[in-house]
Coordinates of C-alpha atoms in Angstrom, one line a residue:
M81 CA 15.9 7.4 14.6
D82 CA 17.4 10.6 13.5
G83 CA 14.7 12.8 12.0
K84 CA 17.1 13.9 9.2
E85 CA 17.4 10.4 7.8
P86 CA 14.9 9.5 5.1
L87 CA 12.5 6.7 5.9
S88 CA 13.2 5.0 2.6
S89 CA 16.6 4.8 0.9
E90 CA 15.3 4.8 -2.7
K91 CA 13.1 7.4 -4.2
E92 CA 9.8 6.1 -5.6
G93 CA 9.2 6.8 -9.3
S94 CA 6.7 9.5 -8.6
E95 CA 9.4 12.1 -8.0
S96 CA 11.4 14.6 -10.0
Q97 CA 13.6 13.6 -12.9
P98 CA 17.4 13.6 -12.2
P99 CA 18.9 17.0 -13.2
E100 CA 20.2 17.1 -16.7
A101 CA 24.0 16.7 -17.0
S102 CA 25.9 19.6 -18.4
A103 CA 27.0 19.5 -22.0
G104 CA 30.6 19.3 -21.0
D105 CA 30.0 15.9 -19.4
H106 CA 29.1 14.3 -22.7
K107 CA 31.3 16.3 -25.1
P108 CA 32.7 13.9 -27.7
V109 CA 36.5 13.5 -28.0
D110 CA 38.0 14.6 -31.3
A111 CA 40.1 11.6 -32.3
G112 CA 41.6 13.5 -35.3
T113 CA 43.8 15.8 -33.2
S114 CA 46.7 15.0 -30.9
N115 CA 49.3 16.8 -28.8
D116 CA 52.9 15.6 -28.5
N117 CA 53.6 17.6 -25.3
P118 CA 52.5 15.6 -22.2
A119 CA 52.6 18.8 -20.1
E120 CA 50.1 20.5 -22.4
D121 CA 48.0 17.4 -22.3
A122 CA 47.9 17.3 -18.5
A123 CA 46.6 20.8 -18.1
P124 CA 43.4 20.3 -20.1
S125 CA 42.9 17.0 -18.4
A126 CA 43.0 18.6 -15.0
A127 CA 40.6 21.3 -16.2
K128 CA 38.2 18.7 -17.4
K129 CA 38.3 17.0 -14.0
N130 CA 37.6 20.3 -12.2
K131 CA 34.8 21.0 -14.7
K132 CA 33.2 17.6 -14.0
K133 CA 33.4 18.2 -10.2
K134 CA 31.7 21.5 -10.7
S135 CA 29.1 19.9 -12.9
K136 CA 28.3 17.3 -10.3
K137 CA 28.0 19.9 -7.6
K138 CA 25.6 22.0 -9.7
G139 CA 23.6 18.8 -10.4
K140 CA 22.4 18.7 -6.8
K141 CA 20.5 21.9 -7.3
F142 CA 16.9 21.5 -8.2
M143 CA 13.8 23.5 -9.1
P144 CA 10.6 22.9 -6.9
L145 CA 7.4 22.1 -8.5
P146 CA 6.1 25.2 -10.3
V147 CA 2.9 25.2 -8.3
L148 CA 4.9 25.5 -5.1
S149 CA 6.7 28.6 -6.1
G150 CA 6.4 31.3 -3.4
L151 CA 4.8 28.9 -0.9
D152 CA 7.8 28.0 1.2
E153 CA 6.6 29.7 4.3
K154 CA 2.9 28.8 3.9
L155 CA 3.3 25.0 4.1
P156 CA 4.3 23.0 7.2
W157 CA 6.9 21.2 5.1
S158 CA 9.5 22.0 2.5
T159 CA 10.9 20.2 -0.5
S160 CA 14.3 18.5 -0.2
F161 CA 16.4 16.9 -2.8
T162 CA 19.1 14.3 -3.2
Q163 CA 20.6 12.7 -6.3
K164 CA 19.4 9.3 -5.1
M165 CA 15.9 10.1 -4.0
G166 CA 14.9 13.1 -6.1
R167 CA 12.5 15.5 -4.5
F168 CA 10.8 14.6 -1.2
A169 CA 8.8 16.4 1.5
V170 CA 10.4 17.2 4.9
A171 CA 8.7 18.7 8.0
R172 CA 9.6 22.3 8.5
R173 CA 8.3 22.3 12.1
R174 CA 6.6 20.0 14.6
I175 CA 3.4 18.7 13.1
S176 CA 0.6 17.2 15.3
A177 CA -1.4 14.1 14.7
G178 CA -4.5 14.9 12.6
E179 CA -3.1 18.1 11.2
V180 CA -3.7 18.8 7.5
V181 CA -0.3 19.0 5.7
L182 CA -1.5 19.2 2.1
M183 CA -4.7 19.7 0.0
E184 CA -4.4 19.3 -3.7
H185 CA -6.9 19.5 -6.5
A186 CA -6.3 17.0 -9.2
V187 CA -4.8 18.4 -12.4
A188 CA -7.1 16.0 -14.1
A189 CA -9.4 13.2 -13.0
V190 CA -11.9 10.9 -14.7
P191 CA -14.4 8.3 -13.4
R192 CA -13.6 4.6 -13.9
E193 CA -15.5 3.0 -16.6
Q194 CA -17.9 1.0 -14.4
F195 CA -18.9 4.2 -12.5
G196 CA -19.3 6.5 -15.5
L197 CA -23.1 6.7 -15.4
V198 CA -23.6 6.8 -11.6
L199 CA -21.1 9.6 -10.6
C200 CA -20.8 13.2 -11.5
S201 CA -17.9 13.4 -14.0
A202 CA -16.6 16.6 -12.4
C203 CA -17.0 16.2 -8.6
F204 CA -17.5 12.4 -8.4
K205 CA -20.6 12.6 -6.2
K206 CA -23.0 9.8 -6.4
L207 CA -26.0 10.8 -8.6
P208 CA -29.6 10.4 -7.7
D209 CA -31.6 8.5 -10.3
I210 CA -33.3 11.6 -11.7
K211 CA -30.0 13.2 -12.5
L212 CA -28.7 9.9 -13.9
M213 CA -31.5 9.9 -16.5
S214 CA -31.5 13.6 -17.4
S215 CA -27.8 14.6 -17.4
T216 CA -26.2 12.2 -19.8
D217 CA -24.4 13.4 -23.0
P218 CA -23.1 11.6 -26.1
Q219 CA -19.8 10.8 -24.4
Q220 CA -21.5 9.1 -21.5
R221 CA -20.5 11.8 -19.0
T222 CA -22.9 12.7 -16.3
F223 CA -23.2 15.8 -14.0
C224 CA -24.9 16.6 -10.8
C225 CA -25.5 20.3 -11.6
A226 CA -25.1 22.9 -14.4
A227 CA -21.9 24.3 -12.7
C228 CA -20.1 20.9 -12.9
Q229 CA -21.2 20.5 -16.6
E230 CA -19.9 24.0 -17.4
H231 CA -16.6 23.4 -15.6
A232 CA -16.2 20.1 -17.6
N233 CA -16.8 21.8 -20.9
K234 CA -14.2 24.6 -20.1
A235 CA -11.4 22.6 -18.4
C236 CA -11.6 19.2 -20.1
A237 CA -10.7 17.7 -23.4
S238 CA -13.3 18.2 -26.2
T239 CA -16.6 16.4 -26.3
D240 CA -15.7 14.9 -29.7
V241 CA -12.5 13.4 -28.3
H242 CA -14.3 11.8 -25.4
A243 CA -17.1 10.5 -27.6
E244 CA -14.6 8.4 -29.7
L245 CA -12.5 7.1 -26.8
P246 CA -14.5 4.0 -25.9
A247 CA -14.1 2.5 -29.4
L248 CA -10.5 3.5 -29.5
A249 CA -9.8 1.8 -26.1
Q250 CA -11.5 -1.4 -27.2
Q251 CA -9.7 -1.5 -30.6
H252 CA -6.2 -1.1 -29.0
E253 CA -7.0 -3.0 -25.8
C254 CA -6.2 -0.1 -23.6
D255 CA -7.9 0.9 -20.3
L256 CA -10.5 3.5 -21.0
A257 CA -10.0 5.5 -17.9
L258 CA -6.2 5.7 -18.7
L259 CA -6.9 7.0 -22.2
K260 CA -9.4 9.5 -20.9
L261 CA -6.9 10.8 -18.3
I262 CA -4.2 11.1 -21.0
A263 CA -6.5 13.2 -23.1
E264 CA -7.4 15.4 -20.2
L265 CA -3.7 15.9 -19.3
A266 CA -2.8 16.6 -23.0
S267 CA -5.4 19.4 -23.0
L268 CA -3.5 21.2 -20.2
K269 CA -0.6 22.0 -22.5
K270 CA -2.7 24.7 -24.2
G271 CA -5.3 25.2 -21.4
R272 CA -3.2 25.5 -18.2
E273 CA 0.5 25.7 -18.5
T274 CA 1.0 26.7 -14.9
G275 CA -1.0 26.1 -11.7
G276 CA -1.5 28.0 -8.5
V277 CA -3.5 27.9 -5.2
R278 CA -7.0 28.7 -4.3
Q279 CA -8.9 29.2 -1.1
P280 CA -11.9 27.0 -0.7
Q281 CA -14.1 30.1 -1.1
R282 CA -12.2 30.8 -4.5
E283 CA -10.2 33.6 -3.0
A284 CA -6.7 33.5 -4.4
L285 CA -3.7 33.8 -2.1
E286 CA -1.4 36.8 -2.5
G287 CA 1.0 36.3 -5.3
S288 CA -0.6 33.2 -6.7
C289 CA -1.2 32.4 -10.3
E290 CA -4.6 33.2 -11.6
L291 CA -6.6 30.0 -12.3
P292 CA -9.4 29.4 -14.8
E293 CA -12.9 29.5 -13.3
V294 CA -13.0 26.3 -11.3
E295 CA -15.4 25.5 -8.5
L296 CA -13.2 23.7 -5.9
F297 CA -14.9 21.0 -3.9
Q298 CA -16.8 22.5 -1.0
G299 CA -16.5 20.1 1.9
S300 CA -14.5 19.6 5.0
N301 CA -11.3 21.3 3.9
E302 CA -11.3 23.4 7.1
G303 CA -10.4 26.7 5.5
K304 CA -7.0 25.5 4.1
F305 CA -5.9 26.6 0.7
V306 CA -5.9 24.0 -2.1
L307 CA -3.0 23.6 -4.6
H308 CA -3.9 23.1 -8.2
G309 CA -1.1 22.2 -10.6
G310 CA -0.7 22.6 -14.3
W311 CA 1.1 21.2 -17.4
A312 CA 4.5 22.2 -16.1
D313 CA 4.0 20.3 -12.9
V314 CA 2.9 17.2 -14.7
K315 CA 5.9 17.3 -17.0
S316 CA 8.3 17.4 -14.1
L317 CA 7.3 14.0 -12.9
V318 CA 9.3 10.9 -13.8
S319 CA 7.6 8.5 -16.3
H320 CA 9.8 5.4 -16.2
W321 CA 8.4 4.5 -19.6
D322 CA 11.5 2.2 -20.4
K323 CA 10.9 0.2 -17.2
M324 CA 7.3 -0.6 -17.9
P325 CA 6.4 -4.1 -19.1
E326 CA 7.0 -4.5 -22.8
S327 CA 3.5 -5.8 -23.5
W328 CA 2.0 -2.7 -21.7
R329 CA 4.3 -0.4 -23.7
K330 CA 3.3 -2.1 -27.0
S331 CA -0.4 -1.7 -26.3
L332 CA -0.1 1.9 -25.1
A333 CA 2.1 2.9 -28.0
S334 CA -0.6 1.7 -30.4
G335 CA -3.3 3.4 -28.4
C336 CA -1.3 6.7 -28.1
R337 CA -0.8 6.8 -31.9
A338 CA -4.5 6.6 -32.4
L339 CA -5.2 9.1 -29.6
K340 CA -2.7 11.6 -31.2
E341 CA -4.6 11.4 -34.5
L342 CA -7.9 11.8 -32.7
I343 CA -6.7 14.9 -30.7
G344 CA -5.2 16.5 -33.8
K345 CA -8.5 15.9 -35.8
H346 CA -10.6 17.7 -33.2
H347 CA -8.2 20.4 -31.9
E348 CA -8.6 23.8 -33.5
D349 CA -4.8 24.5 -33.4
G350 CA -3.8 21.1 -34.7
D351 CA -2.1 18.4 -32.6
P352 CA -0.8 20.1 -29.3
V353 CA 1.2 17.1 -28.2
D354 CA 3.5 14.6 -29.9
L355 CA 3.6 10.8 -29.6
Q356 CA 6.4 10.7 -27.1
E357 CA 4.6 13.1 -24.8
L358 CA 1.5 11.0 -24.9
Q359 CA 3.5 7.9 -24.0
E360 CA 5.2 9.7 -21.2
L361 CA 1.8 10.9 -19.9
A362 CA 0.6 7.2 -19.9
A363 CA 3.7 6.2 -17.8
I364 CA 3.4 9.2 -15.5
I365 CA -0.2 8.2 -14.8
N366 CA 0.8 4.6 -14.2
M367 CA 3.4 5.7 -11.6
N368 CA 1.7 8.6 -9.9
S369 CA -2.1 8.5 -10.2
H370 CA -4.3 8.0 -7.2
G371 CA -7.7 6.3 -6.9
L372 CA -10.5 8.5 -5.7
G373 CA -13.5 7.3 -3.6
T374 CA -16.8 8.9 -3.0
S375 CA -19.3 9.1 -0.2
G376 CA -21.8 6.2 -0.3
I377 CA -19.4 3.8 -2.1
E378 CA -17.0 2.6 0.6
N379 CA -13.5 1.2 0.1
T380 CA -13.8 1.5 -3.7
D381 CA -11.8 3.5 -6.1
V382 CA -14.4 5.1 -8.4
A383 CA -12.2 7.6 -10.2
L384 CA -8.6 8.1 -11.2
G385 CA -6.7 11.4 -10.8
L386 CA -3.2 12.9 -11.0
F387 CA -1.8 15.0 -8.1
P388 CA 1.8 16.2 -8.8
V389 CA 2.4 17.6 -5.3
C390 CA 1.3 14.4 -3.6
S391 CA 4.1 12.7 -5.5
L392 CA 6.6 14.4 -3.2
F393 CA 5.5 12.2 -0.3
N394 CA 7.7 9.1 -0.4
H395 CA 6.6 5.6 0.6
S396 CA 7.2 4.0 4.0
C397 CA 5.8 0.7 5.4
R398 CA 5.5 2.7 8.7
P399 CA 4.1 6.0 7.4
N400 CA 3.6 9.1 9.4
C401 CA 0.9 10.5 7.0
C402 CA -2.2 9.2 5.3
F403 CA -4.4 10.5 2.4
S404 CA -8.1 10.6 1.5
A405 CA -10.1 12.2 -1.2
E406 CA -13.3 14.2 -1.3
G407 CA -14.3 14.6 -4.9
P408 CA -11.2 15.8 -6.9
V409 CA -9.4 17.1 -3.8
M410 CA -6.8 15.0 -2.1
T411 CA -6.0 15.7 1.6
F412 CA -2.9 14.5 3.4
R413 CA -2.9 14.4 7.2
A414 CA -0.3 13.5 9.8
I415 CA -1.3 10.3 11.6
R416 CA 1.2 10.8 14.4
D417 CA 3.3 13.7 15.7
I418 CA 6.1 14.5 13.3
M419 CA 9.3 16.1 14.3
P420 CA 11.1 18.9 12.4
N421 CA 13.4 17.6 9.6
E422 CA 11.6 14.3 9.5
Q423 CA 10.6 13.0 6.1
M424 CA 6.9 13.0 5.3
C425 CA 5.8 9.6 4.1
V426 CA 2.6 7.7 3.2
S427 CA 2.1 4.1 2.2
Y428 CA 1.6 3.0 -1.5
I429 CA 0.7 -0.6 -0.7
N430 CA -1.2 -2.9 1.7
L431 CA 0.7 -2.8 5.0
M432 CA -0.7 -6.1 6.3
E433 CA 1.5 -8.0 3.9
P434 CA 4.7 -9.8 4.8
R435 CA 7.9 -7.9 4.2
W436 CA 9.1 -10.0 1.3
L437 CA 5.9 -9.4 -0.6
R438 CA 5.8 -5.7 0.1
Q439 CA 9.3 -5.3 -1.2
K440 CA 8.6 -7.5 -4.2
T441 CA 5.5 -5.4 -5.0
L442 CA 7.3 -2.1 -4.7
L443 CA 10.2 -3.3 -6.8
E444 CA 8.0 -4.6 -9.6
T445 CA 5.5 -1.6 -9.7
R446 CA 7.5 1.3 -8.4
Y447 CA 11.0 0.3 -9.3
F448 CA 12.7 0.8 -5.9
Q449 CA 13.9 -1.4 -3.1
C450 CA 12.2 -0.3 0.1
A451 CA 14.6 0.3 3.0
C452 CA 12.3 2.1 5.4
E453 CA 12.5 1.8 9.2
R454 CA 10.1 -1.2 9.3
C455 CA 11.8 -3.1 6.5
S456 CA 15.3 -2.5 8.0
E457 CA 14.4 -4.0 11.4
D458 CA 15.7 -7.4 12.4
L459 CA 12.9 -9.8 11.4
Q460 CA 13.5 -11.8 14.6
T461 CA 12.2 -8.9 16.7
S462 CA 10.1 -6.9 14.2
T463 CA 6.3 -7.2 14.2
D464 CA 6.7 -8.3 10.6
R465 CA 7.7 -11.8 12.0
M466 CA 4.0 -12.3 12.9
L467 CA 2.9 -12.0 9.3
E468 CA 5.1 -14.8 8.0
G469 CA 6.0 -16.8 11.1
V470 CA 5.1 -20.5 11.5
Q471 CA 4.5 -21.8 15.0
C472 CA 7.4 -23.9 16.5
P473 CA 6.6 -27.6 16.3
D474 CA 7.6 -28.0 19.9
P475 CA 4.4 -27.7 21.9
K476 CA 6.3 -26.3 24.9
C477 CA 7.8 -23.4 22.8
S478 CA 5.9 -20.2 22.1
G479 CA 8.2 -19.1 19.3
L480 CA 7.7 -18.6 15.6
H481 CA 9.9 -20.0 12.9
I482 CA 10.8 -17.3 10.4
P483 CA 12.9 -17.4 7.2
E484 CA 16.5 -16.6 8.2
C485 CA 18.8 -17.3 5.2
M486 CA 19.4 -19.7 2.4
S487 CA 20.7 -23.0 3.8
D488 CA 22.9 -23.6 0.8
S489 CA 23.5 -22.0 -2.6
D490 CA 21.9 -24.8 -4.6
S491 CA 18.6 -24.7 -2.8
K492 CA 15.7 -22.3 -3.2
T493 CA 14.3 -23.3 0.2
P494 CA 15.3 -20.8 3.0
Q495 CA 16.6 -21.8 6.4
W496 CA 14.0 -21.1 9.1
K497 CA 14.8 -20.5 12.8
C498 CA 12.6 -20.3 15.9
T499 CA 12.6 -16.9 17.6
V500 CA 12.6 -18.5 21.1
C501 CA 14.3 -21.9 21.2
N502 CA 16.5 -21.3 18.1
L503 CA 15.5 -24.6 16.5
T504 CA 16.3 -24.5 12.8
S505 CA 14.1 -26.0 10.1
G506 CA 13.4 -25.7 6.5
I507 CA 15.5 -28.5 4.9
K508 CA 16.4 -32.0 5.9
S509 CA 20.1 -32.0 6.6
K510 CA 22.3 -34.4 4.6
K511 CA 23.4 -36.0 7.8
T512 CA 19.8 -37.0 8.6
D513 CA 19.4 -38.5 5.1
E514 CA 22.6 -40.5 5.5
E515 CA 21.5 -41.8 8.9
I516 CA 18.2 -43.0 7.4
N517 CA 20.0 -44.8 4.6
T518 CA 22.7 -46.4 6.7
S519 CA 20.7 -47.2 9.8
T520 CA 21.7 -50.5 11.5
P521 CA 19.1 -53.3 10.8
E522 CA 17.2 -54.7 13.7
P523 CA 18.5 -57.9 15.3
P524 CA 16.5 -61.1 14.7
P525 CA 13.7 -61.9 17.2
E526 CA 15.7 -64.6 18.9
S527 CA 18.7 -62.4 19.6
K528 CA 16.4 -59.7 20.8
A529 CA 14.7 -62.1 23.3
D530 CA 18.1 -63.3 24.6
A531 CA 19.2 -59.8 25.2
N532 CA 15.9 -59.0 27.0
S533 CA 16.3 -62.1 29.3
E534 CA 19.9 -61.2 30.1
N535 CA 19.0 -57.6 31.0
N536 CA 15.9 -58.4 33.2
G537 CA 17.9 -58.1 36.4
K538 CA 19.5 -54.9 35.3
E539 CA 16.2 -53.3 34.4
N540 CA 14.7 -54.1 37.7
E541 CA 17.7 -52.6 39.4
A542 CA 17.4 -49.5 37.3
D543 CA 13.7 -49.2 38.2
V544 CA 14.7 -49.2 41.9
K545 CA 17.2 -46.4 41.3
K546 CA 14.7 -44.4 39.3
G547 CA 12.3 -44.6 42.2
A548 CA 15.0 -43.4 44.5
V549 CA 15.8 -40.4 42.3
K550 CA 12.1 -39.5 42.1
R551 CA 11.9 -39.6 45.9
K552 CA 14.8 -37.2 46.1
G553 CA 13.0 -34.7 43.9
G554 CA 15.0 -35.4 40.8
K555 CA 13.7 -35.0 37.3
K556 CA 13.1 -37.8 34.8
K557 CA 15.3 -37.4 31.8
T558 CA 13.2 -37.3 28.6
E559 CA 14.3 -38.1 25.1
K560 CA 14.6 -35.0 22.8
K561 CA 12.0 -35.1 20.0
D562 CA 13.2 -35.1 16.4
Y563 CA 11.8 -32.2 14.3
S564 CA 14.1 -32.7 11.3
G565 CA 11.2 -33.4 9.0
F566 CA 9.5 -30.1 9.8
V567 CA 9.5 -27.8 6.7
P568 CA 7.7 -24.5 7.4
E569 CA 7.6 -23.6 3.7
E570 CA 5.5 -26.6 3.0
V571 CA 3.0 -25.6 5.7
V572 CA 2.8 -22.1 4.2
A573 CA 2.2 -23.5 0.7
Q574 CA -0.5 -25.8 1.9
A575 CA -2.2 -22.9 3.7
H576 CA -2.0 -20.7 0.6
E577 CA -3.7 -23.4 -1.4
S578 CA -6.4 -23.8 1.3
L579 CA -7.0 -20.1 1.4
M580 CA -7.3 -19.7 -2.4
T581 CA -9.9 -22.5 -2.5
A582 CA -12.0 -20.8 0.1
M583 CA -11.6 -17.4 -1.6
S584 CA -12.8 -18.8 -4.9
V585 CA -16.0 -20.1 -3.3
Y586 CA -16.4 -16.8 -1.4
N587 CA -16.1 -14.7 -4.6
N588 CA -18.8 -16.9 -6.2
R589 CA -21.1 -15.7 -3.4
D590 CA -21.7 -19.2 -2.0
T591 CA -21.7 -17.9 1.6
K592 CA -22.4 -21.1 3.5
A593 CA -19.9 -23.2 1.7
A594 CA -17.2 -20.5 1.8
L595 CA -17.7 -20.0 5.6
Q596 CA -17.2 -23.7 6.2
L597 CA -14.0 -23.7 4.1
F598 CA -12.7 -20.7 5.9
E599 CA -13.4 -22.1 9.3
D600 CA -11.7 -25.4 8.4
H601 CA -8.8 -23.4 7.1
I602 CA -8.4 -21.5 10.4
K603 CA -8.8 -24.6 12.5
G604 CA -6.6 -26.8 10.3
F605 CA -3.6 -24.4 10.4
D606 CA -3.7 -23.4 14.0
G607 CA -1.4 -25.2 16.5
P608 CA 2.2 -26.3 16.9
G609 CA 4.0 -26.6 13.6
K610 CA 1.2 -24.6 11.9
L611 CA 0.7 -20.9 11.0
G612 CA 1.1 -18.1 13.6
P613 CA -2.1 -16.5 14.7
Y614 CA -1.4 -13.3 12.6
H615 CA 0.2 -15.0 9.7
V616 CA -1.0 -13.3 6.4
H617 CA -2.8 -16.5 5.4
M618 CA -4.7 -16.4 8.6
F619 CA -5.3 -12.7 8.6
D620 CA -6.6 -12.7 5.0
A621 CA -9.3 -15.2 6.0
M622 CA -10.6 -13.1 8.9
T623 CA -12.5 -10.4 6.9
P624 CA -14.2 -12.8 4.6
I625 CA -15.3 -14.9 7.6
M626 CA -16.6 -11.7 9.2
N627 CA -18.6 -10.9 6.1
C628 CA -20.0 -14.4 5.8
Y629 CA -21.3 -14.3 9.3
R630 CA -22.9 -10.9 8.6
R631 CA -24.6 -12.2 5.4
L632 CA -26.0 -15.2 7.4
G633 CA -27.3 -13.0 10.2
D634 CA -24.9 -14.2 12.9
P635 CA -23.6 -11.2 14.8
Q636 CA -21.6 -13.1 17.3
G637 CA -19.5 -14.8 14.7
S638 CA -19.0 -11.5 12.9
L639 CA -18.0 -9.7 16.1
K640 CA -15.5 -12.5 16.9
Y641 CA -13.6 -12.0 13.7
C642 CA -13.9 -8.3 13.6
Q643 CA -12.2 -8.1 16.9
K644 CA -9.5 -10.5 15.6
V645 CA -8.8 -8.2 12.7
I646 CA -8.6 -5.1 14.9
T647 CA -6.2 -6.8 17.3
A648 CA -4.0 -8.0 14.5
M649 CA -3.8 -4.5 12.9
E650 CA -3.1 -2.7 16.2
T651 CA -0.5 -5.3 17.2
I652 CA 1.4 -5.3 13.9
L653 CA 1.0 -1.7 12.5
Q654 CA 0.7 0.3 15.8
I655 CA -0.6 3.3 13.9
P656 CA -4.1 4.7 13.2
T657 CA -5.3 3.9 9.6
T658 CA -8.5 4.4 7.7
E659 CA -9.0 0.7 7.5
L660 CA -8.7 0.4 11.3
G661 CA -11.4 3.1 11.7
N662 CA -13.6 1.2 9.3
F663 CA -13.4 -2.0 11.4
Y664 CA -14.1 -0.2 14.6
K665 CA -17.2 1.4 13.0
C666 CA -18.3 -2.1 11.8
M667 CA -17.9 -3.5 15.3
G668 CA -19.9 -0.6 16.7
E669 CA -22.7 -1.1 14.2
V670 CA -23.1 -4.8 15.0
L671 CA -23.0 -4.2 18.7
S672 CA -25.6 -1.5 18.3
V673 CA -28.0 -3.9 16.6
R674 CA -27.4 -6.4 19.4
A675 CA -28.1 -3.8 22.0
G676 CA -31.5 -3.2 20.4
V677 CA -32.7 -6.8 20.4
A678 CA -35.9 -6.8 22.5
G679 CA -35.7 -10.5 23.5
L680 CA -32.4 -10.1 25.4
P681 CA -32.2 -9.4 29.2
P682 CA -31.7 -5.6 30.0
A683 CA -28.4 -6.3 31.6
I684 CA -27.1 -8.0 28.5
R685 CA -28.4 -5.2 26.3
D686 CA -26.6 -2.6 28.5
V687 CA -23.3 -4.5 28.0
Y688 CA -23.7 -4.5 24.2
K689 CA -24.6 -0.8 24.3
K690 CA -21.5 0.0 26.3
Q691 CA -19.3 -2.0 24.0
A692 CA -20.9 -0.3 21.0
Q693 CA -20.2 3.1 22.4
D694 CA -16.6 2.2 23.1
A695 CA -16.1 0.9 19.5
L696 CA -17.7 3.9 17.9
K697 CA -15.7 6.3 20.1
K698 CA -12.6 4.6 18.9
A699 CA -13.8 4.8 15.3
V700 CA -14.4 8.6 15.7
Q701 CA -11.0 9.0 17.3
V702 CA -9.2 7.2 14.4
R703 CA -11.3 9.0 11.7
K704 CA -10.7 12.4 13.2
I705 CA -6.9 11.8 12.7
C706 CA -7.2 10.2 9.3
Y707 CA -10.1 12.2 7.8
G708 CA -10.7 15.2 10.0
A709 CA -13.6 16.2 12.2
K710 CA -15.8 17.5 9.4
H711 CA -15.3 14.7 6.9
P712 CA -18.6 12.8 6.1
A713 CA -17.1 9.5 7.3
T714 CA -16.3 11.0 10.7
Q715 CA -19.7 12.8 11.0
E716 CA -21.5 9.6 10.0
T717 CA -19.8 7.8 12.9
Q718 CA -20.5 10.6 15.4
L719 CA -24.2 10.4 14.4
L720 CA -24.3 6.6 15.1
L721 CA -22.7 7.3 18.5
R722 CA -25.3 10.0 19.4
R723 CA -28.2 7.7 18.5
L724 CA -27.0 5.3 21.2

């Protein structure tokens, strides 16, 4: 693939707004004047055409995010622009797997409601109980130290505004974290119009904008500088307010009106933002915000933050970068070698979903049709076929039936086709129905008997001939089986219902009953004419089964399905991901426990120990690429490995 070609053909909504058209493009025509001379009319018309061409040419120019001003040579990538895609990041040079390509401090971030009292409201570290009891304030914000509390008081919206937000959110049926983040962003208009960069040790780069006193997260940032945007960067992002669901807009409009009054009441200079700006901020957050995790609470978004520069990284279902957060700092890393002029992309969604569902999700939530490399591949040969393929009903065929096209314009059921034997399925053909309805009735018993008696001699003669053929090494001709009644879509629908039933029981924490349902699901939909081994309805059952076995203290069952998940992810995605590293760590932990069981023979324990070391080494390898060597997740895994 040419590195100059973008990985996705449509820009995700988190990018820059289209450049404003020149006034000449929308100049109204004066209907009250006329010119009788056609030659004189032609000249202005030609001039207008030339003016429009110039206008379009100028429209391709763009301004980078203000926070990136003067940093062209300091980053391994640059900002490119097209009318169709807006702004996006392109590699300036060769970038190695695991290399940091961006570190950005959130312009604003807030804990999610359920974690408000267990996390520091500034750095999002998990609080010890003693801090939890002694650091609360009237707005239900908590801090791990005096420095974090001082920073919050300087850089955030007023205490009085935060104190009244819970009641406001409940009254207008708005998400509390969303309203808090809107209030934080609104405070930037007067507090931090522009952003800049900071070294982790708070040493500003040459020529950077001066930032307010902010203690950047001290962690595994490896000496890289951290970008920190301002109000101007936030306002440059696309909101897509008009594309949001009407019910959402109605609820937010009501909440924003109340928030505007609240901010104006407590702001010393009056209301700094208008209603439209607040609504746009809500839509910008909805399109561009990132969930933030914290050490000690795995795989859970505990906070919500906005990172304008991160928005330059487009989506791809086969990304070359990944991101992770430490406190309010988001870090982007390359997960494979990236060539010069290649677009830098991350994933916005779950990559272990079938293609149709990924595209549907992106279209409904991000308002673009994904046309990345993975989505553009022929489904017959792409690894995506494994996520939605149904096994061929012919036991001798190893192929998968995948949806190919609509069999006719009046039907919503797609035509399916086997990737190996080319058998089509999906809908009973009209010919088959006619044959069933017009089939010749069986002859009466007496005529059947007469026919049999007349053909006895012929059958015996045929038997002799068949024997002769067999002796000569010939093959017996078998009748071709009829699979006209095989409808893969019905199999998929039944599997979905079965999976949802098991998930419902699993979510109710009835572990034994859930495990039985999941196991029945796996067995019931495996085999010819059933789901492929990596079908999404099979894959989505594997992690819950693994967890059920762990809860019930069955390491062997847990290991079996953990390995199945790893194999599926490596086969389909073929890239290192944070989730893959998590599963390798899980496998290493379970094997480590087995290696320490005193009752097992020493040889068996040695085998478990070797397997545990291999799994943890793989986890460290993946986490070094996705997180970096100094990240707590990587160091934790290395510690487990050393203990073996």
